[in-house]
PDB file of C-alpha atoms in Angstrom:
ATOM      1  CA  UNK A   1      14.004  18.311   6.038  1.00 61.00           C
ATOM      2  CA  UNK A   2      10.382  17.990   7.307  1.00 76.00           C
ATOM      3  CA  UNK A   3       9.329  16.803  10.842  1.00 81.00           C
ATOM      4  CA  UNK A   4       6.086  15.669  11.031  1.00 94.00           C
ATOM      5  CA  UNK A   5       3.899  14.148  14.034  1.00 96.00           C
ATOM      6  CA  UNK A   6       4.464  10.871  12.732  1.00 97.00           C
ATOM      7  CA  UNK A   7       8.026  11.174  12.237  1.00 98.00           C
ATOM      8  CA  UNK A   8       8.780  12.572  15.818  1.00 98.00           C
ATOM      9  CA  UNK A   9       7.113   9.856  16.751  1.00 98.00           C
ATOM     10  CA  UNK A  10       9.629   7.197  15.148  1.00 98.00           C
ATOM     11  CA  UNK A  11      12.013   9.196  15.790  1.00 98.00           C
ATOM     12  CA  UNK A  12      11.473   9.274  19.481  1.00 98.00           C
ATOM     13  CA  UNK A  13      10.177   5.629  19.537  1.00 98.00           C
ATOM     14  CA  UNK A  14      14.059   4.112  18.210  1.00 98.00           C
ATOM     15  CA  UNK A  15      15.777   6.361  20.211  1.00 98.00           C
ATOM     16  CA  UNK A  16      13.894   4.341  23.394  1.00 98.00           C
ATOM     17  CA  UNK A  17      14.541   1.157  21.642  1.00 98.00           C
ATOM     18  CA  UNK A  18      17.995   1.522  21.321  1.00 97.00           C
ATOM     19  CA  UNK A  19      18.745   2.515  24.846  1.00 96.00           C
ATOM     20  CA  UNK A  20      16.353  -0.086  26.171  1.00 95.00           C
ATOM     21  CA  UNK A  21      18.531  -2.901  24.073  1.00 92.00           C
ATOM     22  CA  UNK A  22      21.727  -1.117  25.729  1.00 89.00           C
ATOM     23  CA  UNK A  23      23.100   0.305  22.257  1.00 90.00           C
ATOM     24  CA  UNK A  24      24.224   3.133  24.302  1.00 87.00           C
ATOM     25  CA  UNK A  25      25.583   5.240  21.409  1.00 94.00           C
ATOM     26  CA  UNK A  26      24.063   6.104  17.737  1.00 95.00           C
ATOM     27  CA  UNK A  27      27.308   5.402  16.344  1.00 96.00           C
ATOM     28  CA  UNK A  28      27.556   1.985  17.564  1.00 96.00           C
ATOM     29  CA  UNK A  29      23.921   1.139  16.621  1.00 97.00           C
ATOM     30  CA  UNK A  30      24.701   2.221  13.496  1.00 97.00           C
ATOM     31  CA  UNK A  31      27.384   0.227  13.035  1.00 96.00           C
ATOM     32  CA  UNK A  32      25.366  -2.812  14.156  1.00 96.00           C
ATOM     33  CA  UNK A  33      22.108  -2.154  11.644  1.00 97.00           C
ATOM     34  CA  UNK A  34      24.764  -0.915   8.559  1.00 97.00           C
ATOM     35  CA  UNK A  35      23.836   2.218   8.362  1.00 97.00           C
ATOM     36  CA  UNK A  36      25.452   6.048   8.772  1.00 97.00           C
ATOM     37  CA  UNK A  37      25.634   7.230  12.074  1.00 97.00           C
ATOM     38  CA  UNK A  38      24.231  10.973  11.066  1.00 98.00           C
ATOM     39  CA  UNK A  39      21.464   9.002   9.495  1.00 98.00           C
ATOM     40  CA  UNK A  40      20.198   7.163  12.441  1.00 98.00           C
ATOM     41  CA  UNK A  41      20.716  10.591  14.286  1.00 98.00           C
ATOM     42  CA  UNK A  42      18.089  11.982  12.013  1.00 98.00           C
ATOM     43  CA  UNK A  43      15.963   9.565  11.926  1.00 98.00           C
ATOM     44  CA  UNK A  44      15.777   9.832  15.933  1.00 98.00           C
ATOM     45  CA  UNK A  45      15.374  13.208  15.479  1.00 97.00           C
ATOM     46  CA  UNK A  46      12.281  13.088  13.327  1.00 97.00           C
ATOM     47  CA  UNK A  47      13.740  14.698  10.112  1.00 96.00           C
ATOM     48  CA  UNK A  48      14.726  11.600   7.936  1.00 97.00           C
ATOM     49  CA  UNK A  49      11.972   9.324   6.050  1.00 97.00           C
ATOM     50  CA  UNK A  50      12.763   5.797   6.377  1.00 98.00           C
ATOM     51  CA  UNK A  51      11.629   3.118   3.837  1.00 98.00           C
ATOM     52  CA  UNK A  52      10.360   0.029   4.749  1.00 98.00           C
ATOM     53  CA  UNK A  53      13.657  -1.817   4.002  1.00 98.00           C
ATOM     54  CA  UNK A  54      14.966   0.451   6.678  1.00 98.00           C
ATOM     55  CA  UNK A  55      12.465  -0.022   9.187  1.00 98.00           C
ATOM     56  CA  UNK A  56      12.600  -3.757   8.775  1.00 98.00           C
ATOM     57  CA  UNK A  57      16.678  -3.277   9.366  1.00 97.00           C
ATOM     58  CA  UNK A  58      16.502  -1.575  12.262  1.00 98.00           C
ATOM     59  CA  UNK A  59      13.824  -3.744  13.517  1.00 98.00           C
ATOM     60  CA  UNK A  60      16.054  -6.944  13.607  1.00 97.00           C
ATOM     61  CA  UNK A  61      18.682  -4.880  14.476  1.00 97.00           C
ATOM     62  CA  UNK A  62      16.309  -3.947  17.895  1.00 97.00           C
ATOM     63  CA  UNK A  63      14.977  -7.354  18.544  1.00 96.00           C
ATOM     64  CA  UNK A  64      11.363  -6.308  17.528  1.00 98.00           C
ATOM     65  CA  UNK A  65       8.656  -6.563  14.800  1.00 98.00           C
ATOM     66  CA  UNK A  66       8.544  -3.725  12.062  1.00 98.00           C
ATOM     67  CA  UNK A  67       5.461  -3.585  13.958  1.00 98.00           C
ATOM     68  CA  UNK A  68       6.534  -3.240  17.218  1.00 98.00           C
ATOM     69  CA  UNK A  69       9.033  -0.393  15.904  1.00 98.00           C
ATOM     70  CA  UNK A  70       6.082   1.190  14.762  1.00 98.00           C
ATOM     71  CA  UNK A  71       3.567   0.716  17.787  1.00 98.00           C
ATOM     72  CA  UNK A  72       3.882   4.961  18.768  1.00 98.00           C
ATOM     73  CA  UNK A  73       3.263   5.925  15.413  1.00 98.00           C
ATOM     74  CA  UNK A  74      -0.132   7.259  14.344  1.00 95.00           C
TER      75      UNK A  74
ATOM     76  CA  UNK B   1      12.798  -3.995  -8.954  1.00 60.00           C
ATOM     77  CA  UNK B   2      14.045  -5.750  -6.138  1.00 77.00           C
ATOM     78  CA  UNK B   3      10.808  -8.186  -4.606  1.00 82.00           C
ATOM     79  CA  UNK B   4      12.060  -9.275  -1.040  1.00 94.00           C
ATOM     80  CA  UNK B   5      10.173 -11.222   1.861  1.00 96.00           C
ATOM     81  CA  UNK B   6       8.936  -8.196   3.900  1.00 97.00           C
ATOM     82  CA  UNK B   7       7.933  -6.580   0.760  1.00 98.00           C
ATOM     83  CA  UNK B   8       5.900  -9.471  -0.246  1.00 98.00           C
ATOM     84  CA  UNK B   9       4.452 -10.047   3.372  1.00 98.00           C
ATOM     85  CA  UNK B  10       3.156  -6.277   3.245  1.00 98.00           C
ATOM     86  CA  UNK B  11       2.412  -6.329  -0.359  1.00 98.00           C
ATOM     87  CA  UNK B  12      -0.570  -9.497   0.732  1.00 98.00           C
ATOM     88  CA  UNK B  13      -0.748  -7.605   3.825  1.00 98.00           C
ATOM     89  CA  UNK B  14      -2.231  -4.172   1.802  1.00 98.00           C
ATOM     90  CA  UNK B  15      -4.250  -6.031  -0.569  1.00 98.00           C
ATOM     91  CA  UNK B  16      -5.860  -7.900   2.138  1.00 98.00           C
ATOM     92  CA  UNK B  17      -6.813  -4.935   4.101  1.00 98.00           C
ATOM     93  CA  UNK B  18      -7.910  -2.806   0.599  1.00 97.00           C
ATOM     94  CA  UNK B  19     -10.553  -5.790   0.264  1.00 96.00           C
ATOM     95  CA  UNK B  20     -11.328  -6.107   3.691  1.00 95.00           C
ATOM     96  CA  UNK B  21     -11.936  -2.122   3.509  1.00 92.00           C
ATOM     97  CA  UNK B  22     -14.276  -2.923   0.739  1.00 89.00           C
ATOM     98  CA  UNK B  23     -12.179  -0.888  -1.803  1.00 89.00           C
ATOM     99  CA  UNK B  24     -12.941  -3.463  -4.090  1.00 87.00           C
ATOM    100  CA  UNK B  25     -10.620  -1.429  -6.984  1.00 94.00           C
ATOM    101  CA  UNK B  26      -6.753  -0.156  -6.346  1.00 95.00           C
ATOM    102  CA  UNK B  27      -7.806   2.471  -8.619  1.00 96.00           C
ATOM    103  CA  UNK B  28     -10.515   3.539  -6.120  1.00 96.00           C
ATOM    104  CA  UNK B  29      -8.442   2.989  -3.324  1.00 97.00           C
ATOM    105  CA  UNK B  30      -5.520   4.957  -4.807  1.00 97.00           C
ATOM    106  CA  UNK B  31      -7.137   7.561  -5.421  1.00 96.00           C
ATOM    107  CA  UNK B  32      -8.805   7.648  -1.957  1.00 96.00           C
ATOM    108  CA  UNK B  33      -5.003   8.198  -0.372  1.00 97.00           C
ATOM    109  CA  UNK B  34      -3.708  10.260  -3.156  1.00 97.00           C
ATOM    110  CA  UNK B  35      -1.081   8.104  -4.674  1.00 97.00           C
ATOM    111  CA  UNK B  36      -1.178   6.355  -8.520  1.00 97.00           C
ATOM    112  CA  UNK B  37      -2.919   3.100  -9.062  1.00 97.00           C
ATOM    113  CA  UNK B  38       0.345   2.196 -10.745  1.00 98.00           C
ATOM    114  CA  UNK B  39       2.088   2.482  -7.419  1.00 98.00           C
ATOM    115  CA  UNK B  40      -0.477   1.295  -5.639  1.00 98.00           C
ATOM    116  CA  UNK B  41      -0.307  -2.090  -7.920  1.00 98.00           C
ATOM    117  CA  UNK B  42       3.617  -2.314  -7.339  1.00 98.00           C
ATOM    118  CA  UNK B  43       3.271  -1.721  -3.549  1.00 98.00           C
ATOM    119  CA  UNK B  44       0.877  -5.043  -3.206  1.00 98.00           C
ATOM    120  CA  UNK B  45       2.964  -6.620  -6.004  1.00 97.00           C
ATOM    121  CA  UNK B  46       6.010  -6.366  -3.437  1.00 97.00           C
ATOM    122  CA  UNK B  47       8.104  -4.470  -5.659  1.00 96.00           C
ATOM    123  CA  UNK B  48       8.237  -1.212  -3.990  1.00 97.00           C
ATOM    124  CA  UNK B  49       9.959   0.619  -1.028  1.00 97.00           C
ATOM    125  CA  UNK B  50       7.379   2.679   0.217  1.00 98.00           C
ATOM    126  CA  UNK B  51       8.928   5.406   3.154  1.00 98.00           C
ATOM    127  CA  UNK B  52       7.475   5.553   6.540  1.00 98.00           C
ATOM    128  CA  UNK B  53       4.891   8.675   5.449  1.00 98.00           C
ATOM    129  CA  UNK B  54       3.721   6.605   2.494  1.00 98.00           C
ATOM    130  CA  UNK B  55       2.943   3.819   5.275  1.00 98.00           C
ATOM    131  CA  UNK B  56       1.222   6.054   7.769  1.00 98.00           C
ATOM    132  CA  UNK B  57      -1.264   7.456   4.382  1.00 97.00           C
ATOM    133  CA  UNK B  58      -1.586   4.365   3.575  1.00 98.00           C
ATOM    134  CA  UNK B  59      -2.934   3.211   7.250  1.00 98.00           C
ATOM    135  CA  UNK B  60      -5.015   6.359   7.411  1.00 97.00           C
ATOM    136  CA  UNK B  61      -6.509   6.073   4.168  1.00 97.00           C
ATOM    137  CA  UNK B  62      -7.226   2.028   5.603  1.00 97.00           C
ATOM    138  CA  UNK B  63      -8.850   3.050   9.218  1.00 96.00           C
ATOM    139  CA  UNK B  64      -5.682   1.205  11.172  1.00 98.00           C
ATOM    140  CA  UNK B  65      -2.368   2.285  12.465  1.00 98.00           C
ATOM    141  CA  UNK B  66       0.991   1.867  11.014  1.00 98.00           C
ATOM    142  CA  UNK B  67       1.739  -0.835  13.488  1.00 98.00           C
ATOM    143  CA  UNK B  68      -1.265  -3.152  12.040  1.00 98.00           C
ATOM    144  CA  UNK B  69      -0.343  -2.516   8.807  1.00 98.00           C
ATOM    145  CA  UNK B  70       2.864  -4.326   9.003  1.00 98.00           C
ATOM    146  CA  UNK B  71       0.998  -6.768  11.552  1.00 98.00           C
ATOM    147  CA  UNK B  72       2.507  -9.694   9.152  1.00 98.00           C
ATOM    148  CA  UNK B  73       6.079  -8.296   8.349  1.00 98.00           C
ATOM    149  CA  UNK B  74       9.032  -9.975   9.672  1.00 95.00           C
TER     150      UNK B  74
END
């Protein structure tokens, strides 16, 4: 699985959301946005490629924009 | 293919910028970020999923940032 600036990025980016929004663990975020724990894991860790019907569920999931999820990414 | 409201709202969103960008043909345009017109077509129709590094070509290939490109998605 690739990591790429733009991914790290993301990655790093939701992992700050999350904790800022007190979902202290991946596992119960996951549970929250209805997705698999080991895929939010890689997607925090820059190695997954999320579409935008992802993004946009994990957005509202957050509390934030698509484009506020995305503000770190260049 | 599955046409949702974010897809829509960043389907108007990329055909907006294209013209604003003065890439006056997807065909142009697609070819100018490397992906097929046909894909192109079906990303502004709002009946694709394109992934996060899709997105960030698609910004590059626009002069903005991933944010501004979903500026309008909810």
């Amino acid at each position: 699985m690739t990591r790429s600036a733009h991914r790290i990025a993301f990655g790093q980016r939701l992992r700050d959301l999350r904790q800022e929004h007190d979902w202290a663990s991946q596992e119960a975020f996951a549970h929250h946005v209805g997705l698999d724990r080991t895929y939010v894991s890689g997607l925090e860790r820059g190695t997954r490629n999320p579409t935008l019907d992802v993004l946009v569920k994990l957005a509202h999931g957050l509390d934030v924009t698509p484009s506020e999820l995305l503000s770190t990414v260049k």
